[in-house]
Each structure stands twice: as structure tokens, then as C-alpha cells.
Coordinates of C-alpha atoms in Angstrom, one line a residue:
Chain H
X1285 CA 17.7 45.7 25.2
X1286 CA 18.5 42.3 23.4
X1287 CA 16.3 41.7 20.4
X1288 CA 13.1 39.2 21.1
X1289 CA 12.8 36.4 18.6
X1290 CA 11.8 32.9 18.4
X1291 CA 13.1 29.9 16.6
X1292 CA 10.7 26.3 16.3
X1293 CA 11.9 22.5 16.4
X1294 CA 10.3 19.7 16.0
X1295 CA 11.6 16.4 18.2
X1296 CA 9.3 13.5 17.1
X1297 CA 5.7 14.8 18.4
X1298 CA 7.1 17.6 20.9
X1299 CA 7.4 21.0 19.0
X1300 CA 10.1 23.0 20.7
X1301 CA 9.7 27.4 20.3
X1302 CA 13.1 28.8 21.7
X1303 CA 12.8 32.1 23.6
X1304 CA 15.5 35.3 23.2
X1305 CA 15.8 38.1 24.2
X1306 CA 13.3 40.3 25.6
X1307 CA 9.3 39.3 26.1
X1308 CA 7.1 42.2 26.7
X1309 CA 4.3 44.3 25.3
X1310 CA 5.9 45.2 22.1
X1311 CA 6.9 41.7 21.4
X1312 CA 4.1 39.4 23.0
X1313 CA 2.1 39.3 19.6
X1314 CA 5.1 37.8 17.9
X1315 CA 4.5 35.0 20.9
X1316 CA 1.0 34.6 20.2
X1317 CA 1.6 34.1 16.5
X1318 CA 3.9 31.2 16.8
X1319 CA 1.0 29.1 19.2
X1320 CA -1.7 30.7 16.9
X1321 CA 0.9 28.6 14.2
X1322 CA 0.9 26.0 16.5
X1323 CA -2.8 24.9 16.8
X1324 CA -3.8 25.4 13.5
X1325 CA -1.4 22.5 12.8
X1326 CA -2.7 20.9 15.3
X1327 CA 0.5 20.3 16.9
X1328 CA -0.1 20.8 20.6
X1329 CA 2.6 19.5 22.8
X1330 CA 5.4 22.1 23.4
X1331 CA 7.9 22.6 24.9
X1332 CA 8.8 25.9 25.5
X1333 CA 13.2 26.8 25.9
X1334 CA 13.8 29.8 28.0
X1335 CA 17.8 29.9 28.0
X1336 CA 18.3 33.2 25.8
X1337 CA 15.1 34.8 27.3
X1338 CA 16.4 37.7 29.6
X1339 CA 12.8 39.3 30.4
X1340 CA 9.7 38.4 30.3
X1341 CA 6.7 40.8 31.4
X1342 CA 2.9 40.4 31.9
X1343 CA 2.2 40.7 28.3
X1344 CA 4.5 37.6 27.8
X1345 CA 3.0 35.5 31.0
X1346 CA -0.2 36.7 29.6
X1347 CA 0.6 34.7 25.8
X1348 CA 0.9 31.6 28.1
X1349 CA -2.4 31.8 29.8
X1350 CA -4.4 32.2 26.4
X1351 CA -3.0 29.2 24.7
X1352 CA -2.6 26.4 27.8
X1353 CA -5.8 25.4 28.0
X1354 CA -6.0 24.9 24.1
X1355 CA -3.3 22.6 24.4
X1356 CA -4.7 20.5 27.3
X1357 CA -8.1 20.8 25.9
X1358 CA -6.4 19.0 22.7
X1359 CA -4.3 16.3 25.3
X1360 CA -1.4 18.3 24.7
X1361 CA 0.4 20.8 27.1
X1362 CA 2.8 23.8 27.4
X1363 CA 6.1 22.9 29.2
X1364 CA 8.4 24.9 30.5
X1365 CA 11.9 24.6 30.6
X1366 CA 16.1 26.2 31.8
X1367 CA 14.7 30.1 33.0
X1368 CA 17.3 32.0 34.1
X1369 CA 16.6 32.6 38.3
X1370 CA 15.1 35.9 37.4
X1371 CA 13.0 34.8 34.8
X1372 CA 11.9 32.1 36.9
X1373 CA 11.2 34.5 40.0
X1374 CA 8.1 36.3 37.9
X1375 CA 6.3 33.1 37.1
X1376 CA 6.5 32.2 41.1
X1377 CA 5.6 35.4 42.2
X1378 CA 2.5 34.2 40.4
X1379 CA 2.2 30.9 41.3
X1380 CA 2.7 29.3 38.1
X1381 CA 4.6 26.4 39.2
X1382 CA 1.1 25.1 40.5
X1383 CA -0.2 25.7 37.3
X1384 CA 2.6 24.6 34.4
X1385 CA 5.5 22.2 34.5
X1386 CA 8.5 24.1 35.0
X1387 CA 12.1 21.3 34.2
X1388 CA 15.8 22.3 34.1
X1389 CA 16.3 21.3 30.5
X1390 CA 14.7 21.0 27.3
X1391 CA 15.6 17.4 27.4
X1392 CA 13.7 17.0 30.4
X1393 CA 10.4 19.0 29.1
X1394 CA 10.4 16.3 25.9
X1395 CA 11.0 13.5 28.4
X1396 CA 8.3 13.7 30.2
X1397 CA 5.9 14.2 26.7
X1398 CA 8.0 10.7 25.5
X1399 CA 6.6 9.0 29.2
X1400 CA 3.5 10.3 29.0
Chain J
X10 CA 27.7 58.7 37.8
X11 CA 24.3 60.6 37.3
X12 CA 22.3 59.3 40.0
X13 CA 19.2 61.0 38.9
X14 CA 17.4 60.6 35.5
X15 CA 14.3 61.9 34.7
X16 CA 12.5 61.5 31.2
X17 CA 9.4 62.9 29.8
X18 CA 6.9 60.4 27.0
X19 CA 4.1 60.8 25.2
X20 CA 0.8 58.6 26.2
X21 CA 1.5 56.0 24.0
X22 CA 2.8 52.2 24.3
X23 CA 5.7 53.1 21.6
X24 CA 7.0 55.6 24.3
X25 CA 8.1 52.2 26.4
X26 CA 11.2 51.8 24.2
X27 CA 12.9 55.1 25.5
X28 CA 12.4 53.8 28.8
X29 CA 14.1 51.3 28.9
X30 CA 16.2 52.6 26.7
X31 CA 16.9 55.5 29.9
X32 CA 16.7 52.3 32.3
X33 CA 19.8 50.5 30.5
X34 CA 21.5 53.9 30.6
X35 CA 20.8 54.9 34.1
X36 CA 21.7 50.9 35.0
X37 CA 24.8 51.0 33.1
X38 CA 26.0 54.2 34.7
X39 CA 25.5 53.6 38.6
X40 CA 26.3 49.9 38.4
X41 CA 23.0 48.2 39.0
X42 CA 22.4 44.4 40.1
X43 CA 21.0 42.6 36.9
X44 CA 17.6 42.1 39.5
X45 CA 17.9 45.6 40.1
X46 CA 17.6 46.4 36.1
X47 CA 15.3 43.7 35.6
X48 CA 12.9 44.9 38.4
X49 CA 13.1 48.6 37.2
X50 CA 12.2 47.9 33.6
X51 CA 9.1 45.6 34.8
X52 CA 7.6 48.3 37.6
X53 CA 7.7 50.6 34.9
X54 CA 6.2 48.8 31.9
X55 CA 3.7 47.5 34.0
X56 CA 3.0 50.9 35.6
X57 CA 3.4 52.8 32.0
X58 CA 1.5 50.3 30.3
X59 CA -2.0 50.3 32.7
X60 CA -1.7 54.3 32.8
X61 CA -1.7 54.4 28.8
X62 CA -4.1 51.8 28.3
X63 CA -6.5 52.4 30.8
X64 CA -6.0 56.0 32.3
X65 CA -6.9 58.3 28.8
X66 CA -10.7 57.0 27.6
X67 CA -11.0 60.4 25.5
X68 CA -8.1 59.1 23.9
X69 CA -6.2 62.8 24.5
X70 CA -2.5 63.4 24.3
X71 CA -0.2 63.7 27.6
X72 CA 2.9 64.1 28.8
X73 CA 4.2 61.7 31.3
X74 CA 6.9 62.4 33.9
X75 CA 9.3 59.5 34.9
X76 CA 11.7 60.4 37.7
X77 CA 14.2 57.4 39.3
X78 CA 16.6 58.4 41.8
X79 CA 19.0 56.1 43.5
X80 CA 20.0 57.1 47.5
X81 CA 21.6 55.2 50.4
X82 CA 18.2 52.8 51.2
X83 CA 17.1 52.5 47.9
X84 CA 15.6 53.4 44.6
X85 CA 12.5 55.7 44.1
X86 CA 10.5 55.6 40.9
X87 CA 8.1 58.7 40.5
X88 CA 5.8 59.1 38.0
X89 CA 4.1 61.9 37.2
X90 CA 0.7 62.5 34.5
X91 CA -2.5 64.0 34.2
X92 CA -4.7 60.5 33.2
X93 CA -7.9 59.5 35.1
X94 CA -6.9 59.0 38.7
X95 CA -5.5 55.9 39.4
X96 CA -4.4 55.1 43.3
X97 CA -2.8 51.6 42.5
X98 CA -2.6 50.7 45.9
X99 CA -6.3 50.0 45.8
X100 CA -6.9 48.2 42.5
X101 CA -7.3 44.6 42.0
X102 CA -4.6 42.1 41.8
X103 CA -4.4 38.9 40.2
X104 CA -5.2 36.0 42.5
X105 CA -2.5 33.6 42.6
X106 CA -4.8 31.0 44.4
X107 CA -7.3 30.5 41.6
X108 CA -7.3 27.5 39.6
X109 CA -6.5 27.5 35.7
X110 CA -9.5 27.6 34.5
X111 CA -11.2 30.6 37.1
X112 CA -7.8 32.9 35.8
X113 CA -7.9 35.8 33.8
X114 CA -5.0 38.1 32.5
X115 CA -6.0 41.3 34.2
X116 CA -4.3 42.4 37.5
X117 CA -1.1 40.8 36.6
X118 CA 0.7 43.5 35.9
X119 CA -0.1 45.2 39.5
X120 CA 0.4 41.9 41.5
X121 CA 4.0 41.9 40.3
X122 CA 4.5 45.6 40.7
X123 CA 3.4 45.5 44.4
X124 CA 5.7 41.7 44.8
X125 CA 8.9 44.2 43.6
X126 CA 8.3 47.2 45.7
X127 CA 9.2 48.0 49.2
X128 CA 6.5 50.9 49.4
X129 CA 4.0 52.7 46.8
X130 CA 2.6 56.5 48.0
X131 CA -0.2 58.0 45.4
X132 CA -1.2 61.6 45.6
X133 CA -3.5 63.6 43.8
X134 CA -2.4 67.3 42.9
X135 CA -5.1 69.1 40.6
X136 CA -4.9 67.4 37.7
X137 CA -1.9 65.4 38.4
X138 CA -1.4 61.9 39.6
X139 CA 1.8 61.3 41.2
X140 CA 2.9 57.6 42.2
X141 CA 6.1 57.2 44.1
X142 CA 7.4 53.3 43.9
X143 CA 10.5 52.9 46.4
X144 CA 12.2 49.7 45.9
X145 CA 15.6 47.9 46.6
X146 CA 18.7 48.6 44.7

């Protein structure tokens, strides 16, 4: 299994966490610290990059569902962007597209913060 | 080619790590689809993870039994332990319907493990629990 880890960027007012590797229970808290991280700043728009993240678990969908409302609460939001097909296939089994933005690109994801 | 692996844990979430360690093995080994692997690893966390969390409330030690085997229609997963019974095939999944606001985390886990599997049999024998996940290879 690849290593889980997370990197953050800033773009202007977007705050960008890169995903790797593998989300699940063992590694979920590390998740959950970074948007702990996040709101304490008060920074809450993010965008969230996907491209290195090969698995992601309940535990990890589960990080996601603590923290959204926070954001929106606060007029920000979590968006989602570039999951690989199988990645993407757990968060529509659940029917998160409804629920969270989902884009092809990062680029994309701050876009649509810029336009807001 | 082994096309059988079986693997025994303790009843704790630190276990996880030698199964998927056994899944990268056992996917290696017999050439499995990346969806293949990635579906294996999931059934089983989520499985593994509910049974250890949920299934020992006098907080005793046990061994648990994993058993994959891959034949011509598909994989079967079987997992064998002694918890507090636990038929998933009757527990509460996460309602995909709800809005934001009315969702909770619980039941996750089991809504994707019955999205990935083609059939799940539970059986009670004396103290054992024995679940049987077959899925597509």
C-alpha cells in the first residue's frame, strides 16, 4: 500500500489539501487534522486534489461529512476535484455528487470559488 | 499462482495492515483487476473494521479467520470469529437519499459492502460467526 499523506496550498482565498496515497481508518485522523487546521484559521474554502489518492474508505468519506457543513455554515465549501474512476465510483455509490461538487481539475474547483 | 490465502488477526484495528498487506500479495500473485484489488481491500476493512469495533463490548481478545479464494465465477471472501453475532445482511445501511443535513456516518461502511458484492450468506455455528462475501473478480 502507497503511503497516505497530504500537502496544503494556498491560491488567493482557495486553500488547496492534495490527497496520496491511501485514505482509510488508520489514516483518516491525519485528514481530520488538516480541516481541524483549516477552520481554526478560519480559512474555509477548499479545494480538495484527488490525483495521487488511490483509495479511499468510509473512514475517509466519513472526514468529509464532519467538516462540510462547517465550511458552508462559514460561506465556504469543500470541493472536490481529478478522482481517479475508482475513487470516484465510492463517492457515487453514495450519492455524493448530489451532495459536493465533484470538477475534473483543481483549476476548475478554484474557478468556480473565483466566480462565486 | 496460490489461489487460496487464508490469514488469521487479532481483534484489533492494527491487524488491518496485514490484510492488506495478504490482499496486495494474493492480488499481485493471481493477476487481479486494480477494481478487483480495490474492492477486496474495501469489503474487508469495512467488514474487519465494524466486527472489531462493534462485535467485542467485553473488550476480550479473538482470533479472526479471513479465507479469499478465487474460482471460475468469482471471488469468495469468508470470514470467520467468535464476536457478538452479527448477520450483516439485516443491519442498517446509510441512506443515500437523505439530505446533508439529516446524514450521519454510520451504515456507510455496509452500504458500500453490499454495492461491491454479488451475494453475502451469514451462518451461525456455536460460537462462530461465519460471513461468506462472493463478488466479481
Amino acid at each position: 500500500m502507497s503511503e497516505f499523506f497530504t500537502n496544503l496550498k494556498e491560491n488567493g482565498t482557495v486553500n488547496i489539501v492534495e490527497l496520496g496515497g491511501y485514505l482509510d481508518a488508520h489514516t483518516a485522523p491525519q485528514l481530520e487534522n488538516v480541516f481541524s487546521d483549516l477552520i481554526k484559521s478560519k480559512r474555509f474554502n477548499v479545494v480538495v486534489n484527488f490525483e495521487q489518492l488511490n483509495y479511499i474508505s468510509s473512514a475517509g468519506l466519513g472526514v468529509f461529512m464532519a467538516f462540510i457543513e462547517t465550511m458552508r455554515e462559514n460561506s465556504g465549501d469543500i470541493k472536490l476535484a481529478a478522482m481517479k474512476p475508482n475513487v470516484y465510483n465510492i463517492f457515487d455509490l453514495l450519492g455524493f455528487p448530489l451532495l459536493y461538487e465533484i470538477f475534473n481539475s483543481e483549476n476548475e474547483a478554484i474557478d468556480k470559488f473565483i466566480k462565486q | 499462482m496460490n489461489r487460496h490465502y487464508s490469514i488469521e488477526i487479532v481483534n484489533r484495528v492494527s491487524e488491518l495492515n496485514r490484510i492488506f498487506e495478504m490482499i496486495t500479495k494474493f492480488s499481485l500473485e493471481n493477476s487481479l483487476s486494480r477494481d478487483c484489488d480495490y474492492n477486496l481491500n474495501l469489503i474487508l476493512e469495512e467488514y474487519l473494521l465494524n466486527l472489531i469495533k462493534y462485535g467485542y463490548k467485553d473488550g476480550r481478545k479473538d482470533i479472526i479467520v479471513v479465507n479469499i479464494e478465487l474460482s471460475i465465477d468469482g471471488m469468495r471472501i469468508k470470514v470467520t470469529d467468535s464476536a457478538d453475532s452479527f448477520d450483516i445482511r439485516n443491519a442498517e445501511d446509510y441512506d443515500s437519499e437523505m439530505k446533508l443535513e439529516d446524514r450521519r456516518v454510520g451504515g456507510i461502511g455496509i452500504k458500500l459492502i453490499k454495492a461491491l458484492v454479488k451475494r453475502i450468506d451469514y451462518e451461525k455455528m456455536g460460537e462462530n460467526n461465519i460471513a461468506t462475501f462472493i463478488c466479481s473478480k
